[in-house]
Coordinates of N, CA, C and O in Angstrom, one line a residue:
X55 N 208.5 1.3 111.6 CA 208.1 0.6 110.8 C 206.9 1.4 110.1 O 206.2 2.0 110.4
X56 N 207.3 1.4 108.1 CA 206.3 2.2 107.6 C 205.4 1.5 107.8 O 204.6 0.4 107.9
X57 N 204.4 2.8 106.7 CA 203.4 2.5 107.1 C 203.0 1.8 105.8 O 203.6 1.5 105.3
X58 N 201.7 0.0 106.0 CA 201.3 -0.9 104.7 C 201.1 0.2 104.0 O 200.7 0.3 102.0
X59 N 200.0 1.1 104.0 CA 199.1 2.0 102.9 C 199.1 3.4 103.6 O 198.6 3.6 104.8
X60 N 200.1 4.7 102.9 CA 199.5 5.9 103.2 C 197.9 6.4 103.7 O 197.3 5.7 103.0
X61 N 198.2 7.3 104.3 CA 196.3 7.7 105.1 C 195.9 8.5 103.3 O 197.1 9.3 102.6
X62 N 194.7 8.6 103.1 CA 194.6 9.4 102.2 C 193.1 11.0 102.9 O 192.3 10.5 103.1
X63 N 193.5 11.4 103.5 CA 193.4 13.3 104.5 C 193.4 13.8 103.9 O 194.8 14.4 103.2
X64 N 192.7 15.2 104.0 CA 193.0 16.3 103.9 C 191.7 17.1 103.8 O 191.2 16.4 104.7
X65 N 192.2 18.4 103.8 CA 190.7 19.2 105.0 C 189.6 18.9 104.2 O 189.8 18.6 102.9
X66 N 189.4 20.0 104.7 CA 187.6 19.8 104.9 C 186.7 18.1 103.6 O 186.0 18.8 103.1
X67 N 187.1 16.8 104.4 CA 186.4 16.0 103.8 C 185.5 16.5 104.6 O 185.4 16.4 105.6
X68 N 183.8 15.3 104.3 CA 183.1 14.7 105.1 C 183.2 13.6 105.6 O 182.9 13.8 107.0
X69 N 184.2 12.8 105.0 CA 184.3 11.4 105.9 C 185.0 10.7 105.4 O 186.4 11.1 104.9
X70 N 186.2 10.5 106.8 CA 187.0 9.4 106.5 C 186.8 8.1 107.3 O 185.7 7.5 108.2
X71 N 186.6 7.0 106.1 CA 186.1 5.8 106.2 C 187.7 5.3 106.7 O 189.6 5.7 106.2
X72 N 187.7 4.1 108.5 CA 189.1 3.3 109.0 C 188.2 2.1 109.4 O 187.5 2.0 110.0
X73 N 189.2 1.2 108.8 CA 189.3 0.3 109.1 C 190.2 -0.2 109.4 O 190.3 0.8 110.6
X74 N 190.6 -1.5 109.9 CA 191.0 -2.2 111.7 C 192.7 -2.1 110.6 O 193.1 -1.8 111.4
X75 N 192.7 -2.7 109.7 CA 193.9 -2.3 108.9 C 194.0 -3.0 107.6 O 192.8 -3.5 107.8
X76 N 195.0 -3.4 106.4 CA 195.1 -3.1 105.4 C 194.8 -4.8 105.4 O 195.3 -5.3 106.3
X77 N 194.5 -5.7 104.4 CA 194.1 -6.9 103.9 C 195.0 -7.4 103.4 O 195.8 -6.3 102.8
X78 N 195.6 -8.0 103.2 CA 196.5 -9.0 102.6 C 196.3 -8.1 101.4 O 197.8 -8.0 100.9
X79 N 195.5 -9.6 100.9 CA 195.0 -8.4 98.9 C 195.4 -6.8 99.2 O 196.0 -6.1 98.6
X80 N 195.2 -5.5 99.7 CA 195.2 -4.4 99.1 C 196.5 -4.3 100.2 O 196.7 -3.5 99.2
X81 N 197.7 -4.9 100.6 CA 198.9 -4.4 101.1 C 199.5 -5.0 100.1 O 200.5 -4.4 99.4
X82 N 199.0 -6.2 98.8 CA 199.5 -6.1 98.0 C 199.5 -5.9 97.0 O 200.1 -5.2 95.9
X83 N 198.3 -4.9 96.5 CA 197.9 -4.5 95.9 C 198.5 -2.3 96.0 O 198.4 -2.0 94.7
X84 N 198.8 -1.7 97.3 CA 199.1 -1.1 97.8 C 197.5 -0.4 97.2 O 197.9 1.0 96.6
X85 N 195.9 -0.6 97.5 CA 195.1 0.3 97.0 C 194.0 -0.2 98.4 O 194.2 -1.2 98.8
X86 N 193.5 0.8 99.1 CA 192.4 0.3 99.7 C 191.2 -0.6 99.9 O 191.2 -0.6 98.1
X87 N 191.0 -1.3 100.7 CA 189.9 -2.5 100.1 C 189.8 -2.3 98.5 O 188.8 -3.1 97.9
X88 N 190.8 -4.1 98.8 CA 191.5 -4.3 96.7 C 191.1 -6.0 96.5 O 190.5 -6.2 96.0
X89 N 190.7 -6.1 98.0 CA 189.8 -8.1 97.8 C 189.1 -8.1 97.2 O 188.1 -7.4 96.9
X90 N 188.8 -9.1 95.8 CA 187.4 -8.6 95.1 C 185.7 -9.3 95.9 O 185.3 -8.5 94.6
X91 N 186.0 -9.6 96.6 CA 185.0 -9.8 97.7 C 184.4 -9.2 98.1 O 183.8 -9.0 99.0
X92 N 185.4 -7.8 98.6 CA 185.3 -6.7 98.6 C 184.3 -5.6 98.4 O 183.7 -5.5 97.7
X93 N 183.0 -5.6 99.3 CA 181.5 -5.0 99.0 C 182.1 -3.7 99.6 O 181.5 -2.9 99.1
X94 N 183.2 -2.6 99.7 CA 182.7 -1.3 99.7 C 182.5 -0.4 98.3 O 181.9 0.6 98.9
X95 N 183.9 -0.1 97.3 CA 183.2 0.1 96.9 C 181.9 0.1 96.0 O 181.0 1.4 95.5
X96 N 181.4 -0.8 96.4 CA 179.9 -0.7 95.5 C 179.1 0.2 96.7 O 178.1 0.0 96.2
X97 N 179.1 -0.6 98.5 CA 177.7 0.2 98.9 C 177.8 1.2 98.3 O 177.5 2.8 98.2
X98 N 179.2 2.2 98.6 CA 179.8 3.6 98.3 C 179.0 4.5 97.0 O 178.1 5.4 96.9
X99 N 179.0 3.3 96.0 CA 178.2 3.4 95.1 C 176.8 3.4 95.3 O 176.1 4.4 95.2
X100 N 176.3 2.5 95.5 CA 175.1 2.3 95.5 C 174.5 3.4 96.6 O 173.2 3.6 96.7
X101 N 175.1 3.6 97.7 CA 174.5 5.0 98.7 C 174.8 6.9 98.4 O 174.4 6.9 98.9
X102 N 175.2 6.5 97.0 CA 175.6 7.8 96.0 C 176.4 8.1 96.9 O 176.6 9.7 97.0
X103 N 176.9 7.7 97.6 CA 178.5 8.6 98.0 C 179.4 8.9 97.6 O 180.3 9.5 97.0
X104 N 179.7 7.9 96.5 CA 180.5 8.4 95.0 C 179.1 8.7 94.0 O 178.4 7.2 93.8
X105 N 179.6 9.0 93.3 CA 178.6 8.8 91.9 C 179.2 7.7 91.0 O 178.2 8.6 89.8
X106 N 180.0 7.2 91.1 CA 180.4 6.4 89.7 C 181.0 5.0 90.5 O 181.4 5.1 91.9
X107 N 181.5 3.8 90.1 CA 181.5 2.8 90.9 C 183.1 2.6 90.7 O 183.9 2.9 89.6
X108 N 183.4 3.1 91.8 CA 185.1 3.2 92.0 C 185.5 2.3 91.6 O 185.7 0.5 92.5
X109 N 187.6 1.8 91.5 CA 188.0 0.9 91.1 C 188.9 0.6 92.7 O 189.3 2.3 92.8
X110 N 189.6 -0.4 93.5 CA 190.4 0.1 94.5 C 191.7 0.6 94.1 O 191.8 1.6 94.8
X111 N 191.9 0.4 92.8 CA 193.2 1.5 92.2 C 193.0 3.4 92.1 O 193.8 3.4 91.9
X112 N 191.6 3.0 92.1 CA 191.3 4.6 92.1 C 190.7 5.2 93.4 O 190.2 6.2 93.3
X113 N 191.7 4.7 94.3 CA 191.4 5.3 95.6 C 191.3 6.7 95.8 O 190.7 8.0 96.6
X114 N 192.5 7.5 95.7 CA 192.7 8.7 95.3 C 191.5 9.7 95.2 O 190.9 10.4 95.1
X115 N 191.3 9.2 94.2 CA 189.7 9.8 93.6 C 188.7 10.1 94.9 O 187.7 10.5 94.4
X116 N 188.6 9.4 95.7 CA 187.8 9.4 96.7 C 188.3 10.9 97.1 O 187.3 11.7 97.4
X117 N 189.1 11.3 96.7 CA 189.2 12.9 97.3 C 188.2 13.9 96.5 O 187.8 14.8 97.3
X118 N 188.0 13.1 95.4 CA 187.2 14.3 94.8 C 185.4 14.7 94.9 O 184.8 15.3 94.3
X119 N 185.5 13.6 96.3 CA 183.9 13.4 97.0 C 183.5 13.3 98.3 O 183.4 13.4 98.6
X120 N 185.0 14.4 98.5 CA 185.2 14.9 100.4 C 185.5 13.2 101.3 O 185.0 13.6 101.8
X121 N 186.4 12.5 100.8 CA 186.3 10.6 101.2 C 187.4 11.0 101.4 O 188.1 10.9 100.7
X122 N 187.9 10.8 102.8 CA 189.4 9.9 103.2 C 189.6 8.7 103.2 O 187.9 8.3 103.5
X123 N 190.5 8.1 103.6 CA 190.5 6.7 103.9 C 191.9 6.9 104.5 O 192.6 6.8 104.8
X124 N 191.7 6.0 106.1 CA 193.0 5.2 106.8 C 192.1 3.8 107.5 O 191.5 3.5 106.7
X125 N 193.0 3.4 107.8 CA 193.1 2.5 109.4 C 193.0 2.3 111.1 O 194.7 3.1 111.0
X126 N 192.9 1.9 112.2 CA 192.6 1.8 113.2 C 195.0 1.7 113.2 O 195.5 1.9 113.7
X127 N 195.4 0.2 112.6 CA 196.5 -0.3 112.5 C 197.3 0.0 111.2 O 196.5 -0.4 109.9
X128 N 197.6 0.5 111.1 CA 199.2 1.7 109.4 C 200.3 0.3 109.5 O 200.5 0.5 108.5
X129 N 200.8 0.2 110.5 CA 202.4 -1.0 110.3 C 202.0 -2.1 110.4 O 203.2 -3.0 110.0
X130 N 200.6 -2.8 110.3 CA 200.7 -4.2 109.6 C 198.9 -4.8 108.7 O 198.7 -3.5 108.8
X131 N 199.4 -5.7 107.8 CA 198.4 -5.7 107.2 C 197.7 -7.6 108.0 O 198.7 -8.3 108.3
X132 N 196.5 -7.7 107.8 CA 195.9 -9.7 107.7 C 194.9 -8.8 108.3 O 194.0 -8.2 108.6
X133 N 193.6 -10.8 109.0 CA 192.7 -10.3 109.1 C 192.9 -9.5 111.1 O 193.9 -9.5 111.3
X134 N 191.6 -9.4 111.4 CA 191.6 -8.7 112.4 C 193.0 -9.6 114.1 O 192.7 -8.9 114.7
X135 N 191.9 -10.8 113.8 CA 192.9 -11.9 114.3 C 194.3 -12.1 114.3 O 194.8 -12.5 115.5
X136 N 195.0 -11.3 113.2 CA 196.7 -11.6 112.8 C 197.0 -10.6 113.6 O 198.0 -10.0 114.0
X137 N 196.6 -9.2 114.3 CA 196.8 -8.1 114.7 C 197.7 -7.9 116.1 O 197.1 -7.9 116.1
X138 N 199.3 -7.4 116.2 CA 199.2 -7.2 117.6 C 198.4 -5.5 118.2 O 198.8 -4.2 118.3
X139 N 196.5 -6.6 119.2 CA 196.4 -4.6 119.7 C 196.8 -4.6 120.6 O 196.8 -3.7 121.1
X140 N 197.7 -5.8 121.3 CA 198.1 -5.6 122.5 C 199.4 -4.7 122.7 O 199.6 -3.9 122.9
X141 N 200.1 -4.4 121.7 CA 201.4 -3.5 121.4 C 200.8 -2.5 120.8 O 201.8 -2.2 120.9
X142 N 200.0 -2.5 120.0 CA 199.6 -1.2 119.5 C 198.4 -1.0 119.5 O 198.4 0.5 119.3
X143 N 197.7 -0.9 120.8 CA 196.7 -0.4 120.8 C 196.5 0.6 121.4 O 195.9 2.0 121.0
X144 N 197.3 1.5 122.4 CA 196.8 3.5 122.3 C 198.2 3.9 121.6 O 197.3 5.4 121.4
X145 N 198.7 2.7 120.7 CA 199.7 4.1 120.1 C 198.4 4.5 118.7 O 198.9 5.6 118.8
X146 N 198.2 3.5 118.2 CA 196.8 3.1 117.2 C 195.9 4.4 117.7 O 195.3 5.0 116.9
X147 N 195.1 4.5 118.5 CA 194.0 5.1 118.9 C 194.7 6.6 118.6 O 194.5 7.8 118.6
X148 N 195.7 7.5 119.5 CA 196.9 7.7 119.9 C 196.8 8.8 118.1 O 196.6 10.1 117.7
X149 N 196.7 7.7 117.0 CA 197.8 8.3 116.3 C 196.2 9.0 115.2 O 195.8 9.4 114.4
X150 N 195.6 7.4 115.5 CA 194.2 8.3 114.6 C 193.3 9.7 115.4 O 193.1 9.8 114.3
X151 N 193.2 9.4 116.5 CA 192.9 10.8 117.6 C 193.7 12.1 116.9 O 193.1 13.0 115.9
X152 N 194.8 12.1 116.7 CA 195.7 13.4 115.9 C 195.2 13.0 114.2 O 195.5 14.8 113.7
X153 N 195.5 12.6 113.5 CA 195.2 12.9 112.7 C 193.2 13.1 112.4 O 193.1 14.1 111.1
X154 N 192.4 12.7 112.5 CA 191.0 13.0 112.5 C 191.1 14.8 113.0 O 190.7 15.4 112.2
X155 N 192.1 14.6 114.1 CA 191.8 16.6 114.5 C 192.5 17.0 113.8 O 191.8 18.4 113.1
X156 N 193.1 16.9 112.9 CA 194.3 17.8 111.8 C 193.1 17.9 111.3 O 193.5 18.7 109.9
X157 N 192.4 17.1 110.5 CA 192.0 17.2 108.8 C 190.4 17.4 109.6 O 189.8 18.0 108.7
X158 N 189.6 17.2 110.9 CA 188.7 17.6 111.1 C 187.2 17.2 109.4 O 186.7 18.4 109.3
X159 N 187.4 16.4 109.5 CA 185.8 15.2 108.7 C 184.9 15.7 109.9 O 184.9 15.8 110.5
X160 N 183.7 16.1 109.3 CA 182.6 16.1 110.0 C 182.8 14.9 109.7 O 181.6 14.7 110.9
X161 N 182.6 13.5 110.2 CA 181.8 12.5 110.0 C 183.6 11.5 109.9 O 184.3 11.2 109.0
X162 N 184.0 10.1 111.1 CA 184.6 9.4 111.2 C 184.0 8.6 111.3 O 182.7 8.2 111.8
X163 N 183.4 6.8 110.5 CA 182.8 6.1 110.4 C 183.7 4.7 110.4 O 184.2 4.7 108.5
X164 N 184.3 4.1 110.9 CA 184.7 2.4 110.8 C 183.8 1.5 110.9 O 182.6 1.2 110.6
X165 N 184.9 0.7 109.3 CA 183.7 0.1 108.8 C 184.1 -1.7 108.8 O 185.0 -2.6 108.1
X166 N 184.7 -1.5 110.0 CA 184.5 -2.9 110.8 C 183.8 -2.5 112.4 O 184.4 -1.2 112.8
X167 N 183.2 -3.2 112.5 CA 182.8 -3.4 114.0 C 184.6 -3.7 115.4 O 184.8 -2.9 116.4
X168 N 185.4 -4.1 114.4 CA 186.4 -4.2 115.4 C 187.5 -2.7 115.5 O 187.9 -2.5 117.0
X169 N 187.2 -2.4 114.9 CA 188.1 -1.5 115.1 C 187.5 -0.8 115.5 O 188.5 0.2 116.5
X170 N 185.8 -0.1 115.5 CA 185.4 0.9 116.3 C 185.8 0.4 117.3 O 185.2 1.6 118.3
X171 N 184.9 -0.5 117.6 CA 185.4 -0.7 119.2 C 186.8 -1.3 119.6 O 187.3 -0.5 121.1
X172 N 188.0 -1.0 119.9 CA 189.1 -0.7 119.8 C 189.8 0.1 119.4 O 190.6 0.7 121.3
X173 N 188.5 1.0 118.6 CA 188.9 2.2 119.2 C 188.3 3.3 120.6 O 188.9 4.3 121.5
X174 N 187.5 2.5 120.2 CA 186.5 3.4 121.4 C 186.5 2.8 122.9 O 186.1 2.8 123.7
X175 N 186.9 1.8 122.9 CA 187.6 0.6 124.3 C 186.6 -0.3 124.8 O 186.0 0.0 126.2
X176 N 185.5 -0.5 123.9 CA 184.9 -1.6 124.5 C 183.9 -2.1 123.7 O 183.6 -1.9 122.3
X177 N 182.7 -3.3 123.9 CA 181.3 -3.1 122.8 C 180.4 -2.1 122.7 O 180.4 -1.8 123.6
X178 N 180.4 -2.5 121.3 CA 179.8 -1.3 120.3 C 178.8 -1.9 119.7 O 178.8 -3.0 119.7
X179 N 177.4 -1.0 119.1 CA 176.6 -1.4 118.3 C 176.7 -1.2 116.9 O 178.0 0.1 117.1
X180 N 176.7 -1.4 115.9 CA 176.5 -0.4 114.8 C 175.8 0.8 115.2 O 175.3 0.7 115.4
X181 N 175.8 1.8 113.7 CA 175.5 3.4 113.7 C 176.3 4.3 114.4 O 177.2 3.5 114.8
X182 N 175.9 5.2 114.8 CA 176.0 6.3 115.2 C 176.9 6.3 116.5 O 175.6 5.7 118.1
X183 N 178.2 7.1 117.3 CA 178.1 6.2 118.5 C 177.8 8.2 119.2 O 178.2 8.7 118.6
X184 N 177.9 7.9 120.5 CA 178.2 9.1 121.3 C 178.7 10.0 122.0 O 179.7 11.3 121.4
X185 N 179.8 9.3 121.5 CA 181.9 10.0 121.0 C 181.7 10.9 120.1 O 181.1 10.3 119.4
X186 N 182.4 12.4 120.5 CA 182.7 12.9 119.3 C 184.2 13.2 118.8 O 185.4 12.8 120.4
X187 N 184.9 13.5 118.7 CA 186.1 14.0 118.2 C 186.4 15.1 118.0 O 186.3 15.7 116.7
X188 N 186.8 16.5 118.9 CA 186.4 17.7 118.5 C 184.8 18.4 118.0 O 184.1 17.0 118.5
X189 N 184.7 18.0 116.3 CA 183.1 18.3 115.8 C 182.8 17.1 114.9 O 181.7 17.3 114.3
X190 N 183.4 15.8 115.4 CA 183.6 14.9 113.9 C 182.7 13.7 114.9 O 182.8 13.5 116.0
X191 N 181.7 13.2 114.3 CA 180.3 12.6 114.2 C 181.1 10.7 114.4 O 181.9 11.0 113.5
X192 N 180.8 9.8 114.9 CA 181.5 9.0 115.0 C 180.5 8.3 115.0 O 179.6 8.1 115.2
X193 N 180.7 7.0 113.7 CA 180.3 5.4 113.0 C 180.5 3.8 113.4 O 182.1 4.4 112.1
X194 N 180.2 3.8 113.1 CA 180.3 1.6 113.8 C 179.6 1.8 112.1 O 178.0 1.9 112.4
X195 N 180.1 1.0 110.7 CA 179.5 0.2 110.3 C 179.6 -1.1 110.3 O 181.0 -1.6 110.5
X196 N 178.9 -1.8 109.4 CA 179.4 -3.7 109.1 C 181.1 -3.6 108.0 O 180.8 -2.8 107.2
X197 N 181.1 -4.8 108.1 CA 182.1 -5.3 107.0 C 182.1 -5.5 106.1 O 181.0 -5.7 106.0
X198 N 182.8 -4.7 105.6 CA 182.6 -4.7 104.1 C 183.4 -6.3 103.4 O 183.4 -6.5 102.5
X199 N 183.6 -6.5 104.2 CA 185.3 -7.3 103.7 C 184.0 -8.5 103.4 O 183.6 -9.5 104.0
X200 N 184.1 -10.1 102.6 CA 184.2 -10.9 102.5 C 184.0 -11.9 103.5 O 183.1 -12.6 103.8
X201 N 184.6 -12.4 104.3 CA 184.8 -12.7 105.5 C 183.8 -12.5 107.0 O 183.3 -13.6 107.3
X202 N 183.3 -10.9 106.4 CA 181.9 -11.2 107.2 C 180.8 -10.7 106.6 O 179.7 -9.6 107.5
X203 N 181.0 -11.7 105.8 CA 179.4 -11.7 104.7 C 178.1 -12.3 106.4 O 176.9 -11.2 106.0
X204 N 178.9 -12.8 106.8 CA 177.7 -13.5 107.8 C 177.0 -12.7 108.8 O 175.9 -11.9 109.1
X205 N 177.1 -11.2 109.4 CA 177.4 -9.6 109.3 C 176.0 -9.1 108.9 O 177.1 -7.9 109.1
X206 N 177.2 -8.8 107.6 CA 176.7 -7.6 106.2 C 174.9 -7.8 106.6 O 174.3 -7.9 106.5
X207 N 174.6 -5.9 106.7 CA 174.2 -4.8 106.9 C 173.3 -3.7 106.0 O 174.2 -2.8 106.3
X208 N 173.2 -3.6 104.8 CA 173.8 -2.7 104.2 C 172.9 -1.2 104.2 O 173.2 -0.6 104.2
X209 N 171.3 -1.8 105.0 CA 171.1 -1.3 105.3 C 171.5 0.1 106.3 O 171.1 1.3 106.6
X210 N 172.5 -0.7 107.6 CA 172.5 0.3 108.0 C 174.4 1.5 107.2 O 173.9 2.3 107.7
X211 N 174.5 1.3 106.1 CA 175.2 2.3 105.4 C 174.8 2.7 104.7 O 174.6 3.5 104.5
X212 N 173.4 2.1 104.4 CA 172.5 3.9 103.4 C 172.3 4.6 105.0 O 172.0 6.0 104.5
X213 N 171.7 4.0 105.7 CA 171.3 5.1 106.9 C 172.6 6.1 107.3 O 172.1 7.3 107.7
X214 N 173.3 5.5 107.3 CA 174.9 6.6 107.2 C 174.4 8.0 106.1 O 175.0 8.7 106.6
X215 N 174.7 6.9 104.8 CA 174.8 8.3 103.5 C 173.8 8.8 104.3 O 173.9 10.3 103.8
X216 N 172.9 8.9 104.7 CA 171.2 9.3 104.3 C 171.6 10.9 106.0 O 171.7 12.2 105.1
X217 N 172.5 10.4 106.7 CA 173.5 11.4 107.7 C 173.5 12.2 107.2 O 174.1 13.2 107.6
X218 N 174.4 11.0 106.6 CA 175.7 12.6 106.1 C 175.3 13.4 104.9 O 175.4 15.2 104.9
X219 N 173.6 13.0 103.6 CA 172.7 13.6 102.9 C 172.2 14.9 103.9 O 172.6 15.9 103.7
X220 N 172.2 14.6 104.7 CA 171.0 15.0 105.4 C 171.8 16.8 106.2 O 172.0 17.6 106.5
X221 N 172.8 16.1 107.1 CA 174.2 16.9 107.7 C 174.5 17.6 106.2 O 175.1 18.9 106.6
X222 N 175.0 17.1 105.2 CA 175.7 19.2 104.3 C 174.4 19.7 103.5 O 174.2 20.7 103.1
X223 N 173.1 19.5 104.0 CA 172.3 20.1 103.5 C 171.8 20.9 104.8 O 171.2 21.6 104.5
X224 N 172.5 20.7 105.8 CA 172.6 21.4 107.3 C 171.1 21.7 107.9 O 171.2 22.6 108.4
X225 N 170.6 20.3 107.6 CA 169.3 19.9 108.3 C 170.0 19.8 109.4 O 170.5 19.2 109.6
X226 N 168.3 19.9 110.7 CA 169.0 19.3 111.9 C 168.4 17.8 111.6 O 167.9 17.2 111.8
X227 N 169.5 17.2 112.1 CA 169.4 15.6 112.5 C 169.0 14.8 113.9 O 168.6 16.3 114.8
X228 N 168.0 14.4 114.0 CA 167.9 13.7 114.8 C 168.2 12.8 115.6 O 167.7 10.8 115.1
X229 N 168.8 13.0 115.9 CA 170.0 11.5 116.9 C 169.5 11.1 117.9 O 167.6 10.8 118.6
X230 N 170.1 9.8 118.9 CA 169.4 9.3 119.9 C 168.1 10.6 121.3 O 168.3 10.2 122.1
X231 N 169.1 11.9 120.9 CA 168.9 12.3 122.3 C 167.2 13.1 121.3 O 166.8 14.8 121.9
X232 N 166.4 12.4 120.7 CA 165.2 12.8 120.0 C 165.3 14.0 119.3 O 166.6 14.1 118.4
X233 N 164.9 15.4 119.3 CA 164.9 16.0 118.2 C 166.4 17.5 118.3 O 165.5 18.3 117.6
X234 N 166.2 17.2 119.5 CA 167.0 18.3 119.8 C 168.9 17.8 119.1 O 169.1 16.8 119.0
X235 N 169.9 18.8 118.8 CA 170.6 18.9 117.8 C 172.1 18.3 119.2 O 171.8 17.7 119.9
X236 N 172.4 16.9 118.3 CA 173.1 16.4 117.7 C 174.6 16.9 119.5 O 175.6 17.4 119.0
X237 N 174.4 16.4 121.0 CA 175.4 16.5 121.6 C 176.0 15.2 121.4 O 175.2 14.8 122.8
X238 N 177.1 15.7 121.7 CA 177.3 13.6 123.0 C 179.3 14.1 123.9 O 179.5 15.4 123.8
X239 N 179.7 13.0 123.4 CA 181.0 12.8 124.4 C 182.3 12.9 123.6 O 182.0 12.9 122.5
X240 N 183.4 13.5 124.3 CA 184.4 13.9 123.4 C 185.1 12.8 123.7 O 184.9 11.7 124.7
X241 N 185.6 11.9 122.5 CA 186.4 9.9 122.2 C 187.8 10.4 122.5 O 188.4 11.3 122.0

C-alpha cells in the first residue's frame, strides 16, 4: 500500500515532527497538517521554529528550517481511533526507527500523545522522554489538531522550542537528571 503522504526527511535536520497519521483533510490536500483548525503551522511560527508563518501547501519549505515531517502510520489516514494499530504497530515502529536512524535529527517530536505512546509502547506524559534513537532525543507534544483542543498546552511546545534553541547553541541542557548532560536509554 502506498504512503498517504511522503516523508519530508533529509540529512542534517534539527527536528523531525511525527504525527500519528495524516488526517482526512491532509490526505485530500496532499499536505501535512492541512485542516484549517490545525494549530501546527501557527505554533511553529509562534515558537520561532520557523521565521515565517507557512501554509500547509508550503510544507516542503520546512527543510529550509532544518525541520522534517513524517507519520507513525504512513499507509492509512483518519482519526486515531480509525487506524489499524493492531495490524500496523510493529511495522510502523520499525519503519519510523529506520527513518530516524537514516537521517539522524537532533530531535524526534511526536505531535500527539497517541503517536508517542504507540511508538514507545505505553503510557507517557508530555515532554522529553528518557529513550533515544541513537543520539536523537524524543519528545511528546500536545496534538495541534482541532479535535484535541481540550488537551492543548502551547507552553509545552514553547519549552520544546527553547530546548531546540539551547541545544543548537551548544549549551548543556538541564534535563531530568539534574545538571548532567542528558543520557537516556535507546528506543
